[in-house]
mmCIF file of N, CA and C and ligand atoms in Angstrom:
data_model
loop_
_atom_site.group_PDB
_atom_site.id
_atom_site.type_symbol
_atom_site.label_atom_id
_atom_site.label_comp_id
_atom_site.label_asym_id
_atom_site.label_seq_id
_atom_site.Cartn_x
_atom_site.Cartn_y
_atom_site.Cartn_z
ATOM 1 N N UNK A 1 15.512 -2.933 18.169
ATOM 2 C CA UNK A 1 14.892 -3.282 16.887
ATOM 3 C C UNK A 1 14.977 -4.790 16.672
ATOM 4 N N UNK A 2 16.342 -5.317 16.607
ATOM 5 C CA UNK A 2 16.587 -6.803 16.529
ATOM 6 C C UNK A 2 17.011 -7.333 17.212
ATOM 7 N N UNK A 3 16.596 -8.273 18.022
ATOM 8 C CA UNK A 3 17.044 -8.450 19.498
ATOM 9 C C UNK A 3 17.562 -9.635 19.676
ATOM 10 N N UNK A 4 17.582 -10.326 17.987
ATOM 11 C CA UNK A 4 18.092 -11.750 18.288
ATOM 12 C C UNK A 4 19.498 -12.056 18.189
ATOM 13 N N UNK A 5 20.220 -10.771 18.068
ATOM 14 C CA UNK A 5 21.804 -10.736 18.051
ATOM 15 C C UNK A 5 22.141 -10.688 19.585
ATOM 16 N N UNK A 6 21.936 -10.487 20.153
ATOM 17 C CA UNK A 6 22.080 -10.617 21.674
ATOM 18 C C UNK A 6 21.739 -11.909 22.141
ATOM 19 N N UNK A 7 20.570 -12.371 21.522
ATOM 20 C CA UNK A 7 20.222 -13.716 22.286
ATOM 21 C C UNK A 7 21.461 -15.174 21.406
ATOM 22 N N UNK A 8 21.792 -14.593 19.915
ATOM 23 C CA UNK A 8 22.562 -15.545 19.572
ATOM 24 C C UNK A 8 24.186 -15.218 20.487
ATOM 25 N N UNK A 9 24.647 -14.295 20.667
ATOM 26 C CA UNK A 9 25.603 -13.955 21.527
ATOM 27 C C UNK A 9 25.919 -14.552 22.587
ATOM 28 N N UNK A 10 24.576 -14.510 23.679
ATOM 29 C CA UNK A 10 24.473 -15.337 24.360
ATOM 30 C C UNK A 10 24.565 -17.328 24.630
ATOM 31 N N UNK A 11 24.404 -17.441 23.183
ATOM 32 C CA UNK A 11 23.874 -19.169 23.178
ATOM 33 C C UNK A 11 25.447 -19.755 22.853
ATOM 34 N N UNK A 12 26.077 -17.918 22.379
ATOM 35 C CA UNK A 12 28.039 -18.321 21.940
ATOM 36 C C UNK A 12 28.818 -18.416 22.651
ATOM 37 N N UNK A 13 27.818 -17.637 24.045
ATOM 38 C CA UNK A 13 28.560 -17.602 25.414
ATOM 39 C C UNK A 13 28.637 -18.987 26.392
ATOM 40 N N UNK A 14 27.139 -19.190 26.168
ATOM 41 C CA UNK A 14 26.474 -20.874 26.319
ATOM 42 C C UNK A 14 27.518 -22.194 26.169
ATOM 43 N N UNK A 15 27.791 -21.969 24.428
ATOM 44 C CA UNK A 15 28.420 -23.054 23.941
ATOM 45 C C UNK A 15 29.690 -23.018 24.179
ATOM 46 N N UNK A 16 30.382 -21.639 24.611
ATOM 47 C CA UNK A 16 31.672 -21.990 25.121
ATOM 48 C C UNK A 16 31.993 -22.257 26.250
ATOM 49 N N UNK A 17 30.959 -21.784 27.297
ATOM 50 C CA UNK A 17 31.412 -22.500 28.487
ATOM 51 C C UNK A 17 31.109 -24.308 28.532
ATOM 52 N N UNK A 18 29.947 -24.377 27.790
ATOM 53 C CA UNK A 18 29.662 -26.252 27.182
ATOM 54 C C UNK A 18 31.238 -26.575 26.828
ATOM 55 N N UNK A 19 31.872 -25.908 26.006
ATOM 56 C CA UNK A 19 33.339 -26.831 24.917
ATOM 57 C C UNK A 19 34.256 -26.892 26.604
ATOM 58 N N UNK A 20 34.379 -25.821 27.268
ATOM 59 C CA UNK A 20 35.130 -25.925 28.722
ATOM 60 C C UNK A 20 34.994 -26.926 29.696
ATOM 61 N N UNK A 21 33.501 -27.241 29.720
ATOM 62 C CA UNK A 21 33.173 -28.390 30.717
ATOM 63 C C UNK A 21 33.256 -29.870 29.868
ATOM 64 N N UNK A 22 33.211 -29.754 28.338
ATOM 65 C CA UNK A 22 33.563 -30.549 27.740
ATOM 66 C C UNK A 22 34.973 -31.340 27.560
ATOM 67 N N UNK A 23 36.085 -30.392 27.462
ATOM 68 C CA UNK A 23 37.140 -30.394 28.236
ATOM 69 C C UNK A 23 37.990 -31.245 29.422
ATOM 70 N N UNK A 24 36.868 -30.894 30.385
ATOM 71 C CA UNK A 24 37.009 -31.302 31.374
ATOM 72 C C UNK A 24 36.511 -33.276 31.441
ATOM 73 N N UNK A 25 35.806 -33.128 30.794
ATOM 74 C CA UNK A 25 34.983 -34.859 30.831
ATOM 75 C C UNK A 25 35.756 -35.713 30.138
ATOM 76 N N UNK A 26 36.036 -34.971 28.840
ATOM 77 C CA UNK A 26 37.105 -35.581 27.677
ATOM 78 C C UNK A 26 37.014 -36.340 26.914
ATOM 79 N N UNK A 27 34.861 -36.667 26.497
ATOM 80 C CA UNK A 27 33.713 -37.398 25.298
ATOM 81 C C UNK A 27 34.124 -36.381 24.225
ATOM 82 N N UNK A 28 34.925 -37.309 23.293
ATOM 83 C CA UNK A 28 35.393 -37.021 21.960
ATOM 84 C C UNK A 28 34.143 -36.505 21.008
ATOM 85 N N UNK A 29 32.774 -37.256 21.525
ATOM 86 C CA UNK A 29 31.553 -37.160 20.816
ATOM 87 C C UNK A 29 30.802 -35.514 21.013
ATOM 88 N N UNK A 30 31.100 -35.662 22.736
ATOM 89 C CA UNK A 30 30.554 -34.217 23.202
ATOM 90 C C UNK A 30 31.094 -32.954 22.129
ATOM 91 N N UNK A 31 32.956 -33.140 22.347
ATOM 92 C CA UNK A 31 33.146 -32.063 22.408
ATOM 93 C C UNK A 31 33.097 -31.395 20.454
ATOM 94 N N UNK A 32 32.753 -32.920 20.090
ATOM 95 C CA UNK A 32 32.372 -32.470 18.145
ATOM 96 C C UNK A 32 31.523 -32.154 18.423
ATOM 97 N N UNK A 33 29.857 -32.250 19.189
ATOM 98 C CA UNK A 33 28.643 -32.019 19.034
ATOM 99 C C UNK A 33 28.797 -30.429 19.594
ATOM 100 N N UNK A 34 29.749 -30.234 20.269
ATOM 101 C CA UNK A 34 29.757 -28.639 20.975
ATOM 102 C C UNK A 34 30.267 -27.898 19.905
ATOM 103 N N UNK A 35 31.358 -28.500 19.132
ATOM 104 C CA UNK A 35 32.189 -27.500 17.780
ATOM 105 C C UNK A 35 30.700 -27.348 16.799
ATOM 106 N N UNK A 36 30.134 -27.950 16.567
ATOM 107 C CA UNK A 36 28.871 -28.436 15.229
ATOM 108 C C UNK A 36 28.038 -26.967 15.911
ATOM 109 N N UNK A 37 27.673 -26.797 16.909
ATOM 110 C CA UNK A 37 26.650 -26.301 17.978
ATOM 111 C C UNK A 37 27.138 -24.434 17.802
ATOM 112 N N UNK A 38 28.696 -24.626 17.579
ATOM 113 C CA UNK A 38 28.963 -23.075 18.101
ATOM 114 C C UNK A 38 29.037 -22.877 16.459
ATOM 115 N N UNK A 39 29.702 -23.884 15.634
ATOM 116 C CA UNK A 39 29.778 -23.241 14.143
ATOM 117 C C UNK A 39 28.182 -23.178 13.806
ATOM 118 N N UNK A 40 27.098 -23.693 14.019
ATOM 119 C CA UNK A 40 25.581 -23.034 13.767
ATOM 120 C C UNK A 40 25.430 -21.752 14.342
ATOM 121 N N UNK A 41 25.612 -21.737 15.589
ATOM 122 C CA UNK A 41 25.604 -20.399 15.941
ATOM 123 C C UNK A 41 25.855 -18.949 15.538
ATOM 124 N N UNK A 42 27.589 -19.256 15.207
ATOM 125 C CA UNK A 42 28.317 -18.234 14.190
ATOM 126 C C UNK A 42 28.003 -17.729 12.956
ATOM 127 N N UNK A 43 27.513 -19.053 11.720
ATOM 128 C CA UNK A 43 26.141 -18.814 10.872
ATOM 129 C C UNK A 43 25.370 -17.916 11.030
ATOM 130 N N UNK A 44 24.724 -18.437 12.433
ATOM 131 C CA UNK A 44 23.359 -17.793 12.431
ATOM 132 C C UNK A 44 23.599 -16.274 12.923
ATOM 133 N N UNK A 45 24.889 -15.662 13.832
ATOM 134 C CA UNK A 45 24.803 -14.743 14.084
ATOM 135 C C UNK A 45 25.036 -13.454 12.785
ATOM 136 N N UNK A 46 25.690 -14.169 11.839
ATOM 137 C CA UNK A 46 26.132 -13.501 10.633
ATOM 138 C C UNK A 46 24.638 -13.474 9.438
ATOM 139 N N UNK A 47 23.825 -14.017 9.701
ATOM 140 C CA UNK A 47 22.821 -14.285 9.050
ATOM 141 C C UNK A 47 22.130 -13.045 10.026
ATOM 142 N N UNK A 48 21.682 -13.137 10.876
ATOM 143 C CA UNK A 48 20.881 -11.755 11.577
ATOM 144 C C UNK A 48 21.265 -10.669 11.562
ATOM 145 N N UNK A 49 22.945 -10.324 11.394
ATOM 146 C CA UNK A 49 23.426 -9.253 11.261
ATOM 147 C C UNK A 49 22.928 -8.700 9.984
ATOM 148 N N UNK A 50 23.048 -9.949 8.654
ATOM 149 C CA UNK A 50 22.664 -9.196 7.515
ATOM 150 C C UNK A 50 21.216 -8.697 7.364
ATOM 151 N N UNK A 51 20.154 -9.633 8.110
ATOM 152 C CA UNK A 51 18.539 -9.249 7.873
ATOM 153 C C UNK A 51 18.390 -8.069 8.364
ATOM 154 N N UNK A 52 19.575 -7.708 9.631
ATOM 155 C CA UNK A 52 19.069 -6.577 10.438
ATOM 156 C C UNK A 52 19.206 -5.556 9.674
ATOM 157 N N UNK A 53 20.472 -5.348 8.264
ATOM 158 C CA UNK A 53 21.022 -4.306 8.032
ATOM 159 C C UNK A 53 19.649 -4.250 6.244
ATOM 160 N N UNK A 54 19.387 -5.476 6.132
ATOM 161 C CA UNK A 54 18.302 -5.983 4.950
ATOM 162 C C UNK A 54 16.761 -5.104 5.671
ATOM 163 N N UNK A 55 16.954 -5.330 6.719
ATOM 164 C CA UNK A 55 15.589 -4.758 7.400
ATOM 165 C C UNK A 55 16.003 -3.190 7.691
ATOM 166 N N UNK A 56 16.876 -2.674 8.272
ATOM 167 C CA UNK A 56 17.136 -1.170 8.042
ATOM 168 C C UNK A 56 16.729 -0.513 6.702
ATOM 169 N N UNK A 57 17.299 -1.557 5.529
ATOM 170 C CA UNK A 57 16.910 -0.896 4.731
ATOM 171 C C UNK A 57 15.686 -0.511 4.355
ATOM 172 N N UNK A 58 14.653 -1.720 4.358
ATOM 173 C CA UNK A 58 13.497 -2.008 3.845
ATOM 174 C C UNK A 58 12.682 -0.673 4.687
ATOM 175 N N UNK A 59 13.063 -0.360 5.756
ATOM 176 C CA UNK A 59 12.340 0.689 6.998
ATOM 177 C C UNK A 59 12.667 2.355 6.361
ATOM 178 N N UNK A 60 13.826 2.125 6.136
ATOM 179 C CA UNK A 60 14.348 3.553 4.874
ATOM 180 C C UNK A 60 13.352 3.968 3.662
ATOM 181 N N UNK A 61 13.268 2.711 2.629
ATOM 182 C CA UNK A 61 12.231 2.926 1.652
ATOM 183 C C UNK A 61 10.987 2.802 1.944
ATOM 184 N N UNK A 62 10.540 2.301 3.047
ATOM 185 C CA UNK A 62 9.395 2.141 4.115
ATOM 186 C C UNK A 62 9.159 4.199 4.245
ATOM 187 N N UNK A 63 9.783 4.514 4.693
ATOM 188 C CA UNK A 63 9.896 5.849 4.857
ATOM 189 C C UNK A 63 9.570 6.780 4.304
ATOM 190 N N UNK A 64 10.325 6.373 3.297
ATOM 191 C CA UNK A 64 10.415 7.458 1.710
ATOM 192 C C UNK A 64 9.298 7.185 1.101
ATOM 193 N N UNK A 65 8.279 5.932 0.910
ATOM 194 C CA UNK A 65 6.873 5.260 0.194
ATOM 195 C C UNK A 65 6.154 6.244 0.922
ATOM 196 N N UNK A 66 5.869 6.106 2.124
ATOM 197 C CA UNK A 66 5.060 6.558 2.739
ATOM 198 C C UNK A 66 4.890 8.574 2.462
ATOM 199 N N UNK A 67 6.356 9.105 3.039
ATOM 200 C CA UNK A 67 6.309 10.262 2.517
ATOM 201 C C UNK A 67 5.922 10.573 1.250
ATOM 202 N N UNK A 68 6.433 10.136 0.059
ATOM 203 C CA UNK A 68 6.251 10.126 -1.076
ATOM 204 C C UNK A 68 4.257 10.498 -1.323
ATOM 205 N N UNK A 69 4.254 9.323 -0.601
ATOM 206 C CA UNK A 69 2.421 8.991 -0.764
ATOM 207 C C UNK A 69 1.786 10.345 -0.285
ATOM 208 N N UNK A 70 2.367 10.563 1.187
ATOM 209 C CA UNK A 70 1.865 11.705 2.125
ATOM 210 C C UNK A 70 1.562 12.922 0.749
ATOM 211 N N UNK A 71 3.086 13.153 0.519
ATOM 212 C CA UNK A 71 2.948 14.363 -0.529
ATOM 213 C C UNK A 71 1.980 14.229 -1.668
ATOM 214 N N UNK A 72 2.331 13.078 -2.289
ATOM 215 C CA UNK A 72 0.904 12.982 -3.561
ATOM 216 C C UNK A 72 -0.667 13.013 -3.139
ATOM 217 N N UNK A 73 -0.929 12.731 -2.028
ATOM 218 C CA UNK A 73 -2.344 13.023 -1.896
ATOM 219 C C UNK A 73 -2.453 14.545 -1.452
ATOM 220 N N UNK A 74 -1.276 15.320 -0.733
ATOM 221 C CA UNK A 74 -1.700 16.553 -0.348
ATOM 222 C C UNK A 74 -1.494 17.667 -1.014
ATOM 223 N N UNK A 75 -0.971 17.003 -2.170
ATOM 224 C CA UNK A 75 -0.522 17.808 -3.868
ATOM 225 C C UNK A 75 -1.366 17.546 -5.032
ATOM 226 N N UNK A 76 -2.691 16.940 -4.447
ATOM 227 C CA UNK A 76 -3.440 16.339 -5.602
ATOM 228 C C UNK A 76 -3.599 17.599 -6.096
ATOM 229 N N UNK A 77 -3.766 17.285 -7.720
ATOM 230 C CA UNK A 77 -4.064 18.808 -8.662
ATOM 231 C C UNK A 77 -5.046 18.992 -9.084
ATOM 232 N N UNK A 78 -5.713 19.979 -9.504
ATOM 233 C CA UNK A 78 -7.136 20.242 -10.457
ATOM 234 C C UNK A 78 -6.718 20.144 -11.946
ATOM 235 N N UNK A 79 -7.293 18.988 -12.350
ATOM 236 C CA UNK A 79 -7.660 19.446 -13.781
ATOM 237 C C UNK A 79 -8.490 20.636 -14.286
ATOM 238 N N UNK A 80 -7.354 21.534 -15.278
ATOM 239 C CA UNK A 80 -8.260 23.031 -15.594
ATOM 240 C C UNK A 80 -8.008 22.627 -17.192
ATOM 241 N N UNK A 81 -8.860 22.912 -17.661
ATOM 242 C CA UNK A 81 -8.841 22.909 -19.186
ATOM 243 C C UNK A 81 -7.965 22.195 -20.016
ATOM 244 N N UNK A 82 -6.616 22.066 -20.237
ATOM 245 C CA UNK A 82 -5.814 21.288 -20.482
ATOM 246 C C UNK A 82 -4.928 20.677 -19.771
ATOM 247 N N UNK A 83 -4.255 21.403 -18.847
ATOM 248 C CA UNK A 83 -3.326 21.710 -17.739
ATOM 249 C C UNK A 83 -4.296 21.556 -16.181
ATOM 250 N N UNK A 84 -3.306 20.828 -15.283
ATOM 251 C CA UNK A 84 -3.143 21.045 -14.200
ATOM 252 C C UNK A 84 -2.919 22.576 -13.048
ATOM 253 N N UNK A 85 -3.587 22.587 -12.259
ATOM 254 C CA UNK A 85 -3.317 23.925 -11.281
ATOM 255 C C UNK A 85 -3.463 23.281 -9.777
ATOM 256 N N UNK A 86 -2.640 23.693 -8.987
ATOM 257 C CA UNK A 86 -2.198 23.664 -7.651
ATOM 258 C C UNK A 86 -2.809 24.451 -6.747
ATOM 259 N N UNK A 87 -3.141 24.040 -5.302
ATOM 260 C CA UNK A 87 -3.600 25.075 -4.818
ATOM 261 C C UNK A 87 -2.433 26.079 -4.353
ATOM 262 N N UNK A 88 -2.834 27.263 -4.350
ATOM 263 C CA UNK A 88 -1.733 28.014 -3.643
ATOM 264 C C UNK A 88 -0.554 28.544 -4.719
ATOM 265 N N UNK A 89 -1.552 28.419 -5.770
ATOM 266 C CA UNK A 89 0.073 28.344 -6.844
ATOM 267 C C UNK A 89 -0.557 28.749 -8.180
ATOM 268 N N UNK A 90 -0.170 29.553 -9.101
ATOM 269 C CA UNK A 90 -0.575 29.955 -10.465
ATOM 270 C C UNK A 90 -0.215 29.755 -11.332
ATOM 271 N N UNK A 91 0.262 28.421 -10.942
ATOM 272 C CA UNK A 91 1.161 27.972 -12.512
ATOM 273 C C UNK A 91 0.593 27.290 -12.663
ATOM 274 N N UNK A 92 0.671 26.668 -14.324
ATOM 275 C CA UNK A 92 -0.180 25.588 -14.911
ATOM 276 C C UNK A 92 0.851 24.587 -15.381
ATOM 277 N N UNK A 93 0.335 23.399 -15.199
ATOM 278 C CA UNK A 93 1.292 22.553 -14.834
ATOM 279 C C UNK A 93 1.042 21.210 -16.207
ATOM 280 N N UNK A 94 2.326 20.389 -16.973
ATOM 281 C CA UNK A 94 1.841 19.447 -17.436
ATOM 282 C C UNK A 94 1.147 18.030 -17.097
ATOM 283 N N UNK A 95 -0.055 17.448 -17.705
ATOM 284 C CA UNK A 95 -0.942 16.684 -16.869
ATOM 285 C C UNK A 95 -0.155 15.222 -17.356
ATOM 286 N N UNK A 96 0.516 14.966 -17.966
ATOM 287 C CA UNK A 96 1.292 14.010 -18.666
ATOM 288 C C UNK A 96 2.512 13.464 -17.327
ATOM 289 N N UNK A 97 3.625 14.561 -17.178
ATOM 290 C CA UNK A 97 4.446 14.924 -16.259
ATOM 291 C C UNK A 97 3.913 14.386 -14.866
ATOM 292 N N UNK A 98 3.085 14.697 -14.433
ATOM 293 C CA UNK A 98 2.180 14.704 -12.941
ATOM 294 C C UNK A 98 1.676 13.489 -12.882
ATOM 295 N N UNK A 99 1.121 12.574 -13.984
ATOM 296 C CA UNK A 99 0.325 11.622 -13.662
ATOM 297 C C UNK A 99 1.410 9.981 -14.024
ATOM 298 N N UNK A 100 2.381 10.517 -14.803
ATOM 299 C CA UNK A 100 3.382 9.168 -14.683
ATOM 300 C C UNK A 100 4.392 9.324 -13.614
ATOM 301 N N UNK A 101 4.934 10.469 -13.318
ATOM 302 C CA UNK A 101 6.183 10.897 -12.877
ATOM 303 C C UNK A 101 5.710 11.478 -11.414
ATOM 304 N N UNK A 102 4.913 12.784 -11.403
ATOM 305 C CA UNK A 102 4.852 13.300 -10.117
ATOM 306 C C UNK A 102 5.649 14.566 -10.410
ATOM 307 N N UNK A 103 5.913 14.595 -11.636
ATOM 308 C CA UNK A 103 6.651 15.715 -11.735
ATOM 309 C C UNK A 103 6.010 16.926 -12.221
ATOM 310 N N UNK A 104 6.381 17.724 -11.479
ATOM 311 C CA UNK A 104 5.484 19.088 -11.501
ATOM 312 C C UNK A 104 6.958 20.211 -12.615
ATOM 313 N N UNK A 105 6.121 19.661 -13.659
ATOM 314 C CA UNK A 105 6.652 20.717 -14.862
ATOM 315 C C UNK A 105 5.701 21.914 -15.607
ATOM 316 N N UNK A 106 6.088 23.321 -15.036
ATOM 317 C CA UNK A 106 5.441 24.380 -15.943
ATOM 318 C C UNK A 106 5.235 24.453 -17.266
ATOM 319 N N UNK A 107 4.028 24.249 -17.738
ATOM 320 C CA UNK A 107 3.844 24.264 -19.226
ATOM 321 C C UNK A 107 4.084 25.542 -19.645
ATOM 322 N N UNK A 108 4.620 26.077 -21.526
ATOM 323 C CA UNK A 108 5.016 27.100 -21.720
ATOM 324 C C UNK A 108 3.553 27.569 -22.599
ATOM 325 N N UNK A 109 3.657 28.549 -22.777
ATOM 326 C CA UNK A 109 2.191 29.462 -22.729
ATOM 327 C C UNK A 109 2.793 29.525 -24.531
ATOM 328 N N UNK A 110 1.780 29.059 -25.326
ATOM 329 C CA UNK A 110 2.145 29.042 -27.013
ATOM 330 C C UNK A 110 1.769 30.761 -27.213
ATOM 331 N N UNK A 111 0.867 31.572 -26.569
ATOM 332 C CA UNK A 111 0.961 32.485 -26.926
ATOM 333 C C UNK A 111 -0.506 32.670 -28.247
ATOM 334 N N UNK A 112 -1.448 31.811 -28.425
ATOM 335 C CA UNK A 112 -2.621 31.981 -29.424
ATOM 336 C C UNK A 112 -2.003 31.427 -30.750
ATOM 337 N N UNK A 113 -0.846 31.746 -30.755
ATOM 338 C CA UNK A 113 -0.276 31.269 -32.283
ATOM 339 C C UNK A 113 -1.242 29.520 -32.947
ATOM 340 N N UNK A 114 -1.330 28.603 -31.693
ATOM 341 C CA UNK A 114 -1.819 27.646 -32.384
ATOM 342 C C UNK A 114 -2.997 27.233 -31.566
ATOM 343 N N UNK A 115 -4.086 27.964 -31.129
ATOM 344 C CA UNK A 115 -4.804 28.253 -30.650
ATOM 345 C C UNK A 115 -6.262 27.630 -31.202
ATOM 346 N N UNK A 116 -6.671 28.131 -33.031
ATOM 347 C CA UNK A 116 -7.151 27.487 -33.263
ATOM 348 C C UNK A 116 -7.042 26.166 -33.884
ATOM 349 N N UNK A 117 -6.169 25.546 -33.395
ATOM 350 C CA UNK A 117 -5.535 24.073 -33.892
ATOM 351 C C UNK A 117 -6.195 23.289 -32.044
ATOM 352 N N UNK A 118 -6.474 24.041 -31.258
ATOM 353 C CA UNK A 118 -6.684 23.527 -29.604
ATOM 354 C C UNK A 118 -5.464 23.872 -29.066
ATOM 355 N N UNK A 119 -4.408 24.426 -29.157
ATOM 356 C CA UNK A 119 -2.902 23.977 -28.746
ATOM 357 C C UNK A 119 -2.496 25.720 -28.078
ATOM 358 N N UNK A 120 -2.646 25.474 -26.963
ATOM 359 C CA UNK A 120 -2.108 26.699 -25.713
ATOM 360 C C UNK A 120 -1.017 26.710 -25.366
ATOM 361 N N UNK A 121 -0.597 25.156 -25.002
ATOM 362 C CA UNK A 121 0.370 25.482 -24.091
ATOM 363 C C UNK A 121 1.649 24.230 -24.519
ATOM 364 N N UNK A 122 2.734 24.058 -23.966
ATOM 365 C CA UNK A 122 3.691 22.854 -24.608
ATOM 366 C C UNK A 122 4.506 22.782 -23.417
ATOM 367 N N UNK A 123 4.524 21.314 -22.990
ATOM 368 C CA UNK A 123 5.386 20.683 -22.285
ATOM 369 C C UNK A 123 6.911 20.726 -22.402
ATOM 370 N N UNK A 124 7.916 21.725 -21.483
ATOM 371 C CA UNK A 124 9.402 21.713 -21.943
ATOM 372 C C UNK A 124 9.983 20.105 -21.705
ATOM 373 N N UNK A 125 9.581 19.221 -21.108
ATOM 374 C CA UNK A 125 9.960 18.068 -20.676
ATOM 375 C C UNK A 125 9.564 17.035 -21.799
ATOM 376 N N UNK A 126 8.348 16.573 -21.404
ATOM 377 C CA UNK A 126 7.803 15.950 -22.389
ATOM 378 C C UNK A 126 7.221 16.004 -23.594
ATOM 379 N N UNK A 127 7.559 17.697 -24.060
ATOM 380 C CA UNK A 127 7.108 18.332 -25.403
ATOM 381 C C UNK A 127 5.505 17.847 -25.716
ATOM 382 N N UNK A 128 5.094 17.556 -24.457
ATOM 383 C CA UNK A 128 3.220 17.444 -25.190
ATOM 384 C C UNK A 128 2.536 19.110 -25.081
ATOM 385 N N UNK A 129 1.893 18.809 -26.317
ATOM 386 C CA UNK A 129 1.181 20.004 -26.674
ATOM 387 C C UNK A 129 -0.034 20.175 -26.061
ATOM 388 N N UNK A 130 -0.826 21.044 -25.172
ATOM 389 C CA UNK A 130 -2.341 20.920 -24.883
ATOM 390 C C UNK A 130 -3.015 22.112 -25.193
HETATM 391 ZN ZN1 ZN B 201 5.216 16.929 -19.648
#
């Protein structure tokens, strides 16, 4: 996936055999420009570790968007008279619930009582009346 933790690994492997042969020569200048060289390195390897684990994440909710999406288009509902209906399914559903949320809440059946007012059915969630 992230392949630049290996290559900074490598440049740590680099710079320490550099501080060894540095060592050996005994340029006071070298062997600061080799310390400067491996502390960037160390930075940088701690910096990729975090994008990698910043980028795991982003691939997670990457995941879940996508599924999420998958399901809402293959759950799209029919508007029936007031209420929502599903295929495959006989429940009537609130259109309130479904269109902010996604949430598939059974509306309760008023029973005619307020019938000629327009009012069938009532949302247990969001208490809307349709
Ligand atoms: Zn509702």
């Amino acid at each position: 996936m992230v392949e630049v933790l290996p290559a900074i690994q490598a440049a740590m492997q680099a710079a320490q055999k550099l501080r060894e042969l540095a060592k050996k020569v005994g340029d006071a200048d070298i062997r600061m420009a080799i310390a400067d060289l491996s502390e960037n390195l160390a930075d940088a390897k701690l910096q990729a570790a975090d994008l990698k684990g910043q980028l795991a994440e982003l691939m997670d909710e990457n995941r879940e968007l996508r599924e999420t999406l998958e399901a809402r288009s293959t759950a799209a509902p029919k508007y029936e008279g007031s209420v929502y209906v599903f295929d495959g399914d006989d429940g009537k559903y609130c259109t309130a619930c479904w269109d902010a949320h996604q949430n598939k809440v059974r509306v309760t059946d008023m029973g005619g009582r307020f019938a000629d007012m327009g009012i069938n059915y009532r949302c247990p969630v969001c208490k809307a009346t349709m």
